[in-house]
Coordinates of C-alpha atoms (C1' of nucleotides) in Angstrom, one line a residue:
Chain A
M22 CA 168.9 193.4 93.5
D23 CA 171.1 193.6 96.5
N24 CA 172.8 197.0 96.2
T25 CA 173.4 197.1 99.9
T26 CA 176.9 195.8 99.8
A27 CA 178.3 198.5 97.5
L28 CA 181.5 200.0 98.7
P29 CA 182.4 202.1 100.5
A30 CA 179.7 202.3 103.1
I31 CA 179.3 205.4 105.2
T32 CA 176.8 205.2 108.0
R33 CA 175.9 207.5 110.7
F34 CA 174.1 207.5 114.1
A35 CA 172.5 210.8 114.8
P36 CA 171.0 211.1 118.2
S37 CA 169.3 214.2 119.6
P38 CA 170.9 215.0 123.0
T39 CA 167.9 215.1 125.1
G40 CA 168.7 212.3 127.6
H41 CA 170.5 209.0 128.0
L42 CA 170.9 206.6 125.1
H43 CA 168.3 204.0 125.3
V44 CA 168.5 200.4 124.0
G45 CA 166.6 201.1 120.8
G46 CA 169.1 203.8 119.9
A47 CA 171.9 201.6 121.0
R48 CA 170.8 198.8 118.6
T49 CA 170.6 201.3 115.7
A50 CA 174.0 202.6 116.5
L51 CA 175.4 199.1 116.8
F52 CA 174.0 198.1 113.4
C53 CA 175.3 201.2 111.7
W54 CA 178.7 200.5 113.3
A55 CA 178.7 196.9 112.3
F56 CA 177.6 197.6 108.7
A57 CA 180.3 200.2 108.1
K58 CA 183.0 198.3 110.0
G59 CA 182.3 195.0 108.2
R60 CA 182.9 196.5 104.8
G61 CA 185.8 198.8 105.6
G62 CA 183.6 201.9 105.6
R63 CA 183.2 204.7 108.0
F64 CA 180.7 205.1 110.9
L65 CA 180.1 208.7 111.9
L66 CA 178.3 210.3 114.8
R67 CA 176.3 213.5 114.5
I68 CA 174.6 215.4 117.2
E69 CA 171.1 216.6 116.2
D70 CA 170.7 219.5 118.6
T71 CA 168.5 221.8 116.5
D72 CA 165.9 221.8 119.3
Q73 CA 167.4 224.5 121.4
K74 CA 165.1 224.0 124.3
R75 CA 165.5 220.3 124.8
S76 CA 169.1 219.7 123.9
S77 CA 171.9 219.7 126.3
E78 CA 175.7 219.3 126.1
D79 CA 175.5 217.1 129.2
A80 CA 173.1 214.7 127.4
A81 CA 175.4 214.7 124.4
R82 CA 178.4 213.7 126.5
G83 CA 176.4 211.0 128.2
I84 CA 175.5 209.5 124.9
L85 CA 179.1 209.5 123.8
E86 CA 180.1 207.8 127.0
D87 CA 177.4 205.2 126.6
L88 CA 178.4 204.4 123.0
A89 CA 182.1 204.3 123.9
W90 CA 181.4 201.8 126.8
L91 CA 179.4 199.6 124.5
G92 CA 182.3 199.4 122.1
V93 CA 180.4 201.1 119.3
H94 CA 183.2 203.3 118.2
W95 CA 182.8 206.1 115.7
D96 CA 185.4 207.0 113.1
E97 CA 184.2 210.6 112.7
G98 CA 182.3 212.9 114.9
P99 CA 182.6 214.7 118.2
G100 CA 185.8 213.9 120.1
H101 CA 185.8 211.5 123.0
G102 CA 189.1 210.2 124.1
K103 CA 190.6 208.6 121.0
L104 CA 187.3 208.5 119.2
G105 CA 185.9 211.0 116.8
G106 CA 187.7 213.6 114.6
D107 CA 187.1 215.0 111.2
P108 CA 189.6 213.4 108.7
R109 CA 187.5 214.2 105.7
G110 CA 186.7 217.8 106.7
V111 CA 182.9 217.2 106.7
G112 CA 182.2 218.6 110.1
P113 CA 181.2 220.2 112.4
F114 CA 179.1 217.4 113.8
H115 CA 176.8 219.4 116.0
Q116 CA 173.9 220.6 113.9
A117 CA 173.6 223.8 115.8
D118 CA 177.0 224.7 114.4
R119 CA 175.9 224.2 110.8
V120 CA 173.1 226.7 110.4
D121 CA 174.8 228.5 107.5
V122 CA 175.1 225.2 105.6
Y123 CA 171.3 224.7 105.9
N124 CA 170.6 228.3 105.0
A125 CA 172.6 228.0 101.8
A126 CA 170.6 224.9 100.8
L127 CA 167.4 226.6 101.8
A128 CA 168.1 229.7 99.7
E129 CA 168.5 227.5 96.7
L130 CA 165.2 225.8 97.3
I131 CA 163.4 229.1 97.7
E132 CA 165.1 230.4 94.6
R133 CA 163.8 227.4 92.6
G134 CA 160.3 227.9 94.0
R135 CA 160.4 224.6 96.0
A136 CA 160.2 226.3 99.4
Y137 CA 158.4 229.3 100.6
P138 CA 157.9 231.4 103.8
A139 CA 154.7 231.2 105.7
F140 CA 153.6 233.6 108.4
E141 CA 150.9 231.8 110.4
T142 CA 151.6 231.6 114.1
A143 CA 151.8 228.3 115.9
E144 CA 148.5 229.2 117.6
E145 CA 146.8 229.7 114.3
L146 CA 148.0 226.4 113.0
E147 CA 147.0 224.7 116.2
A148 CA 143.5 226.0 115.8
K149 CA 143.2 224.8 112.2
R150 CA 144.6 221.4 113.2
K151 CA 142.0 221.1 116.0
A152 CA 139.2 222.1 113.7
A153 CA 140.2 219.5 111.2
Q154 CA 140.4 216.9 114.0
D155 CA 137.0 217.8 115.3
A156 CA 135.6 217.4 111.9
N157 CA 137.2 213.9 111.8
Q158 CA 139.6 214.9 109.0
T159 CA 143.3 214.6 108.5
Y160 CA 145.0 217.9 108.9
R161 CA 147.3 219.1 106.2
Y162 CA 148.7 222.5 105.8
D163 CA 146.3 224.4 103.5
R164 CA 149.0 226.4 101.6
A165 CA 147.4 229.7 102.7
A166 CA 150.8 231.4 102.4
L167 CA 150.8 230.7 98.7
D168 CA 147.8 233.0 98.3
I169 CA 150.2 235.9 99.2
P170 CA 151.8 237.1 96.0
E171 CA 155.4 235.8 95.7
E172 CA 157.1 239.2 95.8
E173 CA 155.2 240.2 98.9
R174 CA 156.0 236.9 100.6
L175 CA 159.7 237.3 99.9
S176 CA 159.9 241.0 100.9
R177 CA 158.1 240.3 104.2
M178 CA 160.5 237.5 104.9
L179 CA 163.5 239.7 104.1
A180 CA 162.1 242.5 106.3
G181 CA 162.4 240.1 109.2
E182 CA 158.8 239.3 109.8
P183 CA 158.5 236.2 111.9
H184 CA 158.0 233.2 109.6
V185 CA 158.8 229.5 109.0
V186 CA 159.9 228.1 105.6
R187 CA 157.9 225.3 104.1
F188 CA 158.8 222.8 101.5
L189 CA 156.5 222.6 98.5
A190 CA 155.6 219.0 98.4
P191 CA 155.8 217.2 95.1
D192 CA 152.6 216.4 93.2
H193 CA 153.6 212.9 92.4
D194 CA 153.8 209.7 94.4
V195 CA 157.0 209.1 96.3
V196 CA 158.5 205.6 96.4
V197 CA 160.8 204.6 99.2
A198 CA 163.0 201.7 98.3
D199 CA 163.8 200.1 101.6
S200 CA 166.2 197.2 102.0
V201 CA 164.2 195.6 104.7
L202 CA 160.6 196.4 103.7
G203 CA 160.9 196.6 100.0
E204 CA 159.2 199.4 98.0
V205 CA 156.8 201.5 100.0
R206 CA 154.7 203.9 98.0
F207 CA 153.2 207.1 99.4
A208 CA 150.5 208.6 97.3
A209 CA 150.8 212.2 96.0
G210 CA 148.9 214.4 98.4
E211 CA 149.9 212.4 101.4
L212 CA 152.7 214.7 102.1
D213 CA 151.9 218.2 103.1
D214 CA 154.1 221.3 102.9
F215 CA 156.0 220.5 106.0
V216 CA 158.2 223.1 107.8
I217 CA 161.9 222.9 107.0
R218 CA 163.1 226.0 108.9
K219 CA 161.5 227.0 112.2
A220 CA 160.8 230.6 113.2
D221 CA 163.9 230.6 115.4
G222 CA 166.1 230.1 112.3
F223 CA 167.0 226.5 113.0
P224 CA 166.2 223.9 110.4
T225 CA 163.8 221.1 111.3
Y226 CA 165.0 217.6 111.6
H227 CA 163.9 216.7 108.1
F228 CA 165.9 219.4 106.5
A229 CA 169.0 219.1 108.6
V230 CA 169.2 215.3 108.1
V231 CA 168.9 215.5 104.4
V232 CA 171.5 218.3 104.0
D233 CA 173.9 216.7 106.4
D234 CA 173.7 213.2 105.1
E235 CA 174.6 214.6 101.6
A236 CA 177.3 216.8 102.9
M237 CA 178.8 213.9 104.9
G238 CA 178.6 211.4 102.1
V239 CA 176.3 209.1 104.0
T240 CA 175.5 206.1 101.8
H241 CA 173.3 203.9 104.1
V242 CA 170.7 205.1 106.5
L243 CA 169.7 202.5 109.1
R244 CA 167.1 203.7 111.6
G245 CA 164.1 202.6 113.5
Q246 CA 160.9 201.8 111.7
E247 CA 159.1 204.7 113.4
H248 CA 160.9 206.8 110.9
L249 CA 159.3 205.2 107.9
Q250 CA 156.7 207.9 107.6
N251 CA 159.4 210.5 107.5
T252 CA 161.3 208.9 104.7
P253 CA 159.2 210.1 101.8
R254 CA 159.8 213.6 103.0
H255 CA 163.5 213.0 103.0
V256 CA 163.4 211.4 99.6
A257 CA 161.3 214.3 98.2
L258 CA 163.7 216.8 99.6
Q259 CA 166.7 214.9 98.2
Q260 CA 165.1 215.0 94.8
A261 CA 164.3 218.7 95.0
L262 CA 167.9 219.4 96.0
G263 CA 169.4 217.2 93.4
Y264 CA 171.0 214.9 96.0
R265 CA 171.6 211.2 95.8
T266 CA 169.2 209.0 97.8
P267 CA 171.0 206.8 100.2
V268 CA 170.1 203.1 100.8
F269 CA 167.4 203.0 103.5
A270 CA 166.9 200.2 106.0
H271 CA 164.2 200.6 108.6
L272 CA 164.8 198.4 111.6
P273 CA 162.0 196.6 113.4
L274 CA 160.8 198.2 116.6
I275 CA 161.7 196.9 120.1
F276 CA 158.7 196.4 122.4
N277 CA 158.1 195.7 126.1
P278 CA 156.7 192.3 127.0
D279 CA 153.2 194.0 127.1
N280 CA 153.5 195.0 123.5
S281 CA 154.0 198.7 124.1
K282 CA 157.0 200.5 122.6
M283 CA 159.9 200.5 125.0
S284 CA 160.4 204.1 126.2
K285 CA 162.0 206.1 128.9
R286 CA 158.7 206.8 130.5
D287 CA 158.5 203.1 131.4
K288 CA 160.8 203.7 134.3
D289 CA 158.5 206.4 135.8
K290 CA 155.6 204.1 135.1
A291 CA 157.1 201.2 137.1
V292 CA 158.2 203.3 140.0
R293 CA 154.9 205.1 140.1
A294 CA 153.0 201.8 140.1
F295 CA 155.2 200.6 143.0
C296 CA 154.5 203.8 145.0
I297 CA 150.7 203.5 144.5
E298 CA 150.7 199.8 145.3
H299 CA 152.5 200.5 148.5
K300 CA 150.3 203.5 149.2
L301 CA 153.3 205.9 149.5
T302 CA 152.1 209.5 149.9
A303 CA 155.4 211.3 150.6
P304 CA 158.7 211.1 148.7
A305 CA 160.5 209.1 151.5
W306 CA 163.7 210.9 150.8
G307 CA 164.7 214.5 150.8
G308 CA 165.4 215.0 147.1
I309 CA 162.0 216.4 146.0
D310 CA 159.2 218.1 147.9
T311 CA 155.9 216.5 148.6
A312 CA 154.0 218.7 146.2
T313 CA 156.3 217.7 143.3
F314 CA 156.0 214.0 144.3
E315 CA 152.2 214.1 144.5
A316 CA 151.9 215.9 141.1
W317 CA 154.2 213.2 139.6
L318 CA 152.1 210.5 141.2
R319 CA 148.9 211.9 139.8
D320 CA 150.0 212.6 136.3
K321 CA 150.5 209.3 134.6
R322 CA 152.6 210.8 131.8
S323 CA 154.9 212.9 133.8
Q324 CA 158.6 212.1 134.3
L325 CA 160.9 212.9 137.2
P326 CA 164.5 214.0 136.4
T327 CA 166.6 210.9 135.9
D328 CA 168.6 211.3 139.1
D329 CA 165.6 212.0 141.2
L330 CA 163.8 209.0 139.9
R331 CA 166.8 206.8 140.6
A332 CA 167.1 208.2 144.2
L333 CA 163.4 207.7 144.8
A334 CA 163.6 204.1 143.5
E335 CA 166.5 203.4 145.8
A336 CA 164.8 205.0 148.8
I337 CA 161.8 202.7 148.4
G338 CA 163.9 199.7 147.6
F339 CA 162.6 199.2 144.1
V340 CA 164.6 198.3 141.0
P341 CA 163.0 199.9 138.0
P342 CA 163.3 198.2 134.6
E343 CA 166.5 198.9 132.7
I344 CA 165.7 201.1 129.6
D345 CA 168.8 203.2 129.0
V346 CA 172.2 201.8 128.3
E347 CA 173.4 203.4 131.6
D348 CA 170.7 201.3 133.4
F349 CA 172.1 198.1 132.1
R350 CA 175.6 199.2 132.9
R351 CA 174.5 200.0 136.5
S352 CA 172.8 196.6 136.8
G353 CA 176.0 194.9 135.8
Y354 CA 175.6 193.7 132.3
L355 CA 178.8 193.3 130.2
P356 CA 178.9 195.6 127.2
H357 CA 179.6 193.0 124.6
V358 CA 176.9 190.8 126.0
L359 CA 174.4 193.6 125.8
C360 CA 175.5 194.2 122.2
N361 CA 175.2 190.5 121.4
Y362 CA 171.7 190.4 122.7
L363 CA 170.7 193.7 121.1
A364 CA 172.0 192.5 117.7
L365 CA 169.7 189.5 117.9
L366 CA 166.6 191.7 118.2
G367 CA 165.7 192.0 114.6
W368 CA 168.7 190.3 113.1
N369 CA 170.5 186.9 113.2
P370 CA 173.4 185.5 111.5
G371 CA 171.5 182.5 110.2
E372 CA 174.4 180.1 110.9
K373 CA 174.5 176.8 112.7
N374 CA 177.0 175.6 115.2
D375 CA 178.5 172.1 114.8
D376 CA 175.9 170.6 117.2
G377 CA 173.0 172.0 115.1
T378 CA 172.1 174.8 117.4
N379 CA 171.7 178.4 116.0
V380 CA 174.7 180.7 116.3
E381 CA 173.5 183.3 118.8
R382 CA 176.4 184.0 121.0
F383 CA 179.1 186.0 119.2
T384 CA 181.7 188.7 119.5
M385 CA 181.7 192.3 118.1
E386 CA 184.1 191.1 115.5
Y387 CA 181.8 188.4 114.3
L388 CA 178.9 190.8 114.2
A389 CA 180.9 193.3 112.1
D390 CA 181.9 190.5 109.8
K391 CA 178.5 188.9 109.3
F392 CA 176.1 191.8 109.6
D393 CA 174.2 192.5 106.5
L394 CA 170.8 194.1 105.5
P395 CA 169.1 191.1 103.9
R396 CA 168.9 189.3 107.2
I397 CA 167.2 192.0 109.1
G398 CA 163.7 191.0 110.2
K399 CA 160.5 192.9 109.5
S400 CA 158.5 192.3 112.6
A401 CA 158.9 194.0 116.0
S402 CA 160.6 192.0 118.8
K403 CA 159.9 192.1 122.5
F404 CA 162.8 192.8 124.8
D405 CA 163.3 189.7 126.9
R406 CA 165.3 190.5 130.1
E407 CA 165.4 186.8 131.0
K408 CA 167.3 185.9 127.9
L409 CA 169.6 188.9 128.2
M410 CA 170.3 187.8 131.8
A411 CA 170.9 184.3 130.7
F412 CA 173.4 185.5 128.2
N413 CA 175.2 187.6 130.8
A414 CA 175.2 184.7 133.3
D415 CA 176.6 182.3 130.7
E416 CA 179.3 184.8 129.9
I417 CA 180.3 185.3 133.5
Q418 CA 179.9 181.7 134.6
N419 CA 181.1 179.7 131.6
R420 CA 183.2 181.9 129.4
M421 CA 185.1 184.3 131.7
T422 CA 188.2 183.4 133.7
D423 CA 188.3 184.3 137.4
A424 CA 190.8 187.0 136.7
A425 CA 188.7 188.6 133.9
F426 CA 185.7 188.5 136.1
A427 CA 187.6 190.1 139.0
E428 CA 188.7 192.9 136.7
A429 CA 185.1 193.5 135.4
W430 CA 183.8 193.4 138.9
R431 CA 186.4 195.8 140.2
A432 CA 185.6 198.3 137.5
W433 CA 182.0 198.1 138.3
L434 CA 182.5 198.5 142.0
E435 CA 184.7 201.5 141.4
R436 CA 181.8 203.1 139.6
Y437 CA 178.8 202.0 141.6
D438 CA 179.8 200.6 144.9
R439 CA 183.0 201.9 146.4
A440 CA 182.1 200.9 149.9
T441 CA 182.1 197.2 149.0
L442 CA 185.3 197.7 147.0
S443 CA 187.2 199.0 150.0
T444 CA 185.7 196.4 152.4
L445 CA 186.9 193.7 150.1
G446 CA 190.3 195.3 149.6
E447 CA 193.0 192.7 148.9
R448 CA 190.4 189.9 149.1
L449 CA 188.7 190.9 145.9
P450 CA 190.2 188.2 143.7
I451 CA 189.2 185.5 146.2
A452 CA 185.8 187.0 146.5
A453 CA 185.5 187.1 142.8
A454 CA 186.4 183.5 142.4
A455 CA 183.8 182.5 145.0
A456 CA 181.1 184.7 143.5
R457 CA 181.6 184.2 139.8
Q458 CA 179.7 180.9 139.4
R459 CA 176.8 182.4 141.3
T460 CA 176.6 185.8 139.6
R461 CA 174.4 186.6 136.6
I462 CA 174.9 190.4 136.7
L463 CA 177.6 192.2 138.5
R464 CA 175.2 193.8 140.8
E465 CA 174.5 190.4 142.4
A466 CA 178.1 189.5 143.1
A467 CA 178.3 191.3 146.4
A468 CA 175.3 189.6 147.8
V469 CA 176.9 186.2 147.2
V470 CA 179.8 187.0 149.5
R471 CA 177.9 189.2 151.9
F472 CA 178.9 187.0 154.8
A473 CA 182.4 188.1 154.3
L474 CA 181.5 191.8 154.2
V475 CA 180.0 192.0 157.7
G476 CA 181.8 192.0 161.0
E477 CA 179.5 189.7 162.9
V478 CA 177.5 186.7 161.7
K479 CA 173.7 187.0 161.9
F480 CA 172.4 183.5 162.4
D481 CA 169.3 182.3 160.6
E482 CA 167.1 180.6 163.1
K483 CA 165.9 177.8 160.9
A484 CA 169.3 177.0 159.7
V485 CA 170.7 176.8 163.2
E486 CA 167.9 174.6 164.3
K487 CA 168.1 172.2 161.4
V488 CA 171.9 172.0 161.0
L489 CA 173.3 172.7 164.5
L490 CA 170.8 171.9 167.2
K491 CA 168.8 169.0 165.8
N492 CA 169.5 165.5 167.1
G493 CA 170.9 166.7 170.3
G494 CA 173.3 169.2 168.9
E495 CA 174.9 166.8 166.4
G496 CA 176.1 169.7 164.3
L497 CA 177.7 171.5 167.2
A498 CA 179.6 168.4 168.1
V499 CA 181.0 168.2 164.7
L500 CA 182.1 171.8 164.9
R501 CA 183.9 171.2 168.1
D502 CA 185.9 168.4 166.5
L503 CA 186.5 170.4 163.4
A504 CA 188.0 173.6 164.9
P505 CA 191.4 172.0 165.8
L506 CA 191.5 170.5 162.3
I507 CA 191.0 173.9 160.7
E508 CA 193.8 175.2 162.9
T509 CA 196.2 172.8 161.3
V510 CA 195.6 173.7 157.6
E511 CA 198.8 175.3 156.5
H512 CA 198.0 176.9 153.2
F513 CA 194.6 178.3 153.9
E514 CA 193.4 178.0 150.4
A515 CA 190.2 176.4 149.0
G516 CA 191.6 173.2 147.7
A517 CA 193.7 172.4 150.7
I518 CA 190.8 173.3 153.1
E519 CA 188.4 171.0 151.3
A520 CA 190.9 168.2 151.1
A521 CA 191.5 168.4 154.8
I522 CA 187.8 168.3 155.7
Q523 CA 187.1 165.6 153.2
H524 CA 189.9 163.5 154.6
W525 CA 188.5 164.0 158.1
C526 CA 185.0 163.0 157.0
E527 CA 186.3 159.8 155.5
H528 CA 188.2 159.0 158.6
K529 CA 185.1 159.5 160.7
G530 CA 182.9 157.7 158.2
L531 CA 180.7 160.8 157.7
G532 CA 179.2 162.3 154.5
M533 CA 180.7 165.6 153.5
G534 CA 177.4 167.2 154.2
K535 CA 177.6 166.4 157.8
A536 CA 180.6 168.6 158.2
A537 CA 180.1 171.2 155.5
Q538 CA 176.6 172.4 156.5
P539 CA 177.5 173.0 160.2
L540 CA 180.6 174.8 159.2
R541 CA 178.6 176.9 156.7
V542 CA 176.1 177.9 159.2
A543 CA 178.7 178.7 161.8
V544 CA 180.7 181.0 159.6
T545 CA 178.0 182.5 157.4
G546 CA 174.9 182.2 159.5
G547 CA 172.9 180.4 156.8
T548 CA 172.9 177.2 154.7
V549 CA 173.7 178.9 151.4
S550 CA 177.1 180.0 150.3
P551 CA 179.8 179.4 147.8
G552 CA 181.8 176.1 147.9
L553 CA 183.0 175.5 151.4
G554 CA 186.7 175.8 150.6
Q555 CA 186.1 179.2 148.9
T556 CA 183.9 180.4 151.7
L557 CA 186.5 179.6 154.3
E558 CA 189.4 180.9 152.3
L559 CA 187.7 184.2 151.7
L560 CA 187.1 184.6 155.4
G561 CA 190.7 183.7 156.3
K562 CA 191.8 181.3 159.0
A563 CA 191.7 183.7 161.9
S564 CA 188.2 184.8 161.1
V565 CA 186.9 181.3 160.6
L566 CA 188.3 180.2 163.9
A567 CA 186.8 183.3 165.6
R568 CA 183.4 182.7 164.1
L569 CA 183.5 179.0 165.1
E570 CA 184.3 179.9 168.6
R571 CA 181.6 182.5 168.8
C572 CA 179.1 180.0 167.3
L573 CA 179.9 177.4 169.9
N574 CA 179.7 180.0 172.7
V575 CA 176.3 181.2 171.5
F576 CA 174.6 177.8 171.0
V577 CA 176.2 175.3 173.3
V578 CA 174.2 175.0 176.4
H579 CA 176.6 174.7 179.3
Chain B
rG3 C1' 140.1 208.0 112.0
rG4 C1' 143.8 208.7 107.4
rC5 C1' 148.4 206.7 105.8
rC6 C1' 152.0 202.9 106.5
rC7 C1' 154.3 198.4 108.5
rC8 C1' 154.0 193.5 110.5
rA9 C1' 152.0 188.1 111.6
rU10 C1' 156.2 180.4 113.1
rC11 C1' 156.2 177.5 120.3
rG12 C1' 154.9 182.2 126.3
rU13 C1' 159.5 185.1 124.2
rC14 C1' 163.7 185.7 120.5
rU15 C1' 164.1 183.0 116.1
rA16 C1' 165.7 179.0 111.9
rG17 C1' 162.9 178.0 107.7
rU18 C1' 163.4 181.8 100.9
rG19 C1' 157.8 175.7 97.2
rG20 C1' 159.4 169.3 98.2
rU21 C1' 165.5 167.4 102.6
rU22 C1' 160.1 169.1 108.1
rU23 C1' 156.4 163.7 112.1
rA24 C1' 158.7 172.5 111.5
rG25 C1' 165.0 172.9 114.1
rG26 C1' 167.5 176.0 118.1
rA27 C1' 167.8 179.4 122.3
rC28 C1' 165.4 181.7 126.8
rA29 C1' 161.6 180.5 130.2
rC30 C1' 158.8 176.4 132.4
rC31 C1' 158.4 171.1 134.2
rG32 C1' 160.8 166.3 135.4
rC33 C1' 165.1 163.3 136.3
rC34 C1' 170.5 162.9 137.2
rC35 C1' 175.0 165.0 139.4
rU36 C1' 176.0 167.1 144.4
rU37 C1' 178.8 169.6 150.9
rU38 C1' 174.3 174.1 150.5
rC39 C1' 173.4 177.4 146.5
rA40 C1' 174.6 177.8 141.7
rC41 C1' 176.9 175.3 137.3
rG42 C1' 176.4 171.1 134.3
rG43 C1' 174.0 166.6 131.9
rC44 C1' 169.6 164.1 130.1
rG45 C1' 164.4 164.3 128.9
rG46 C1' 159.6 166.8 128.5
rC47 C1' 155.9 170.6 127.4
rG48 C1' 155.1 173.9 123.4
rA49 C1' 154.0 177.3 117.2
rC50 C1' 153.1 178.0 111.1
rA51 C1' 146.3 183.6 113.3
rC52 C1' 142.0 182.5 110.0
rG53 C1' 139.7 181.9 105.1
rG54 C1' 140.2 181.6 100.0
rG55 C1' 143.3 180.9 95.8
rU56 C1' 148.1 179.4 92.6
rU57 C1' 150.7 174.6 92.3
rC58 C1' 151.5 167.6 91.5
rG59 C1' 153.1 169.8 96.2
rA60 C1' 152.8 175.9 100.6
rA61 C1' 155.0 177.8 107.0
rU62 C1' 157.2 179.4 102.4
rC63 C1' 153.7 182.8 96.4
rC64 C1' 148.8 185.9 95.7
rC65 C1' 144.1 188.0 97.7
rG66 C1' 141.0 188.9 101.7
rU67 C1' 139.7 188.7 107.0
rU68 C1' 141.3 189.2 111.9
rG69 C1' 144.9 190.8 115.2
rG70 C1' 149.1 193.7 116.6
rG71 C1' 152.1 198.0 115.9
rG72 C1' 154.0 202.8 113.9
rU73 C1' 152.9 207.7 112.5
rC74 C1' 150.0 212.0 111.7
rA75 C1' 154.4 219.1 115.6
rC76 C1' 157.7 225.4 114.2
rC77 C1' 160.3 217.2 118.6
rA78 C1' 163.8 214.3 116.7

RNA sequence: GGCCCCAUCGUCUAGUGGUUUAGGACACCGCCCUUUCACGGCGGCGACACGGGUUCGAAUCCCGUUGGGGUCACCA
C-alpha cells in the first residue's frame, strides 16, 4: 500500500516569482526537501515564471535567498552561492526558458487530437462566464471551437490568428491517488477543456508543470491542498501524454487564528485596521502621496508595495503580523526554529521522549530522517505565533550558548539594526550574555539592554520614589555607601561584582534586594534589568560610578 | 451555488477497535524559587461536534446531519 518510500525520490518546489516566500510555501518546500533528503534523493527548485506580467527576477532572487536562509537547500535548480546547478542536464529551471519544450509536447497533443486551438477572446469568454453565473449555473467551456472544421481550425492557427490551445478533457472519471487523502474521484464532465497555451504563446501552469515534472523526473509531488482541484487536470494530461503519474501528497492548509487562509494580504489588512482605528488620514511619512494612501485605505482588498507597507507600519509604530519568511527573519526568529515549528503544522514524528512528552523540538537532520507521508495530517492547522515564539524563546534561553547567541544577534543586527551594533561595539558579547535569558526573538534583545545604549539615564518617577526616596531616602543612603565599594572591585565582571555586593550586604545585615534595587534604579533609571552583576559589567566601572554620582546629585536634597 | 476536502482541550497534536478515569506542548490560572525582570520547579483548568448503525467492546469502522475550509481564470 505504501509506495511512498520507493527510491529514488525526486521532489521539487516550484514557486512563481511574484513576491516573497510566505510560510505556507516555506513549509511545502521544507517537506519536499526533507522527503528527498531523508531517502537519498534529490530536491529541485524550478521557477514558474510563465506569467510575464506578474513575475520578476527580483522576486525569484528573494525566494532563493529565503530558502537558503531557512536551510532548505536545493540540489538542482537556479544557482545561488553553492546551491543549485544542473548535474543531470534537465534544466533550464526557469519555465520562461523552456517554451520550446512545451511546444513540442503541445504539437504532439494536437497531432493526436487531444488538444485544439480556440479563437474566442478573453472578453467573449468572460461574457459567457457571467451569463452562466447569472443563471446560477457552473460555467464550463462550451467547445464552440470544435464546431469549426478541423482543417480550418489548424490553418487559422498556422496563419497566426490569435488563439489559445485547449486540452480535450477525457470522457471518463479521473481518480487521484493521494498519499494523504486517499483516492479522490472526479466525475467525467467535471473537467472542462481548460487552456494549456495562452494567446501569448506561454503555457499555462497546468501544462508547464506536467511537462516539466516528467522532463525532470519528479517522482513525488507535495503541495498545498488548494491544488487538489488541479490534480485531475494534471493526471488527465499525464495520461494523454503517456507520462508516469507521480505520487501526490496534498498538504493541509495553514490558517490564521480567525480561520481565514493565511495570505500576504493579511499584512495590509492589519495595518489598514490600525490606521482606521487611529483615524489616520494622511500617510505620516513621505513614501507615498495622500491620494494613494486614501485609495489604499478605502479599498479593503488593495495592497501597497511591500517596502511602502513596511515603511508605513514603522512610521505609525505598528508591527504587522509576520507572513513572509522575510518577516520572521526580520522579527528575529531563528531559521531552524521556524522550520521546526512549520514542520509541526500538519505533520509530527509520533515519537515520545523518555519523560513521556511528545517529540516536538527537533533538528533539520531529525526532520529529514523521520519525515514521511503517512504521518501527514488531513485537517488544516492554525498558525499559532505564541507557540512559535515559545519555541524560539526556548532555543535562545535554554539551548543556545552565550557565544552562539551573540553570533546570531550580531548577524541580525548587521542586517536590521546597524546603529545598535555600532553603539554596542566591543560590548556585544557582554550585552548578549545579559540579554539572552530575557530575549524571545532577536528583535527584543536591544530593548533588554537599552539602558546601556543611551548616554544619560532617564529616571522612572515611581521607581525613584519607591526605591530611592521612600523611608527618608533609605535607598540613597545605601547608594552612598556602595559607591566606594564598587570603586574597589578589581575585575569588573558580573560574578566578582555580585560577590562583592553580596558580601557587603551580609556584613551590613541587609537583604540583597536592599542594595540591588537602588543600584538598579541609579544606573538604569528603572526597577527592571538583567542580573545586577551583568547590568553593571555591561556599563563598565567608570560609567557605573558616573551614573551613581549623578543619581546622588539629582536626588539628594542638600 | 457546483465539485472536493476536513472534524480530539482555546491552539498544535498523541491516539490506527480493548493497555484511556483520552497523553503531551503552547496559552491561561495558582503555588514555590528569587536582588527586579526573565528562566526554572510543582500543581490546576480544559476536548473525542451531533445522531444513527457495525461490534462482546468505538475517539478509533460505516452512514447521515451540522459545522469549517478549499476551488471554480488566457494566475500559479
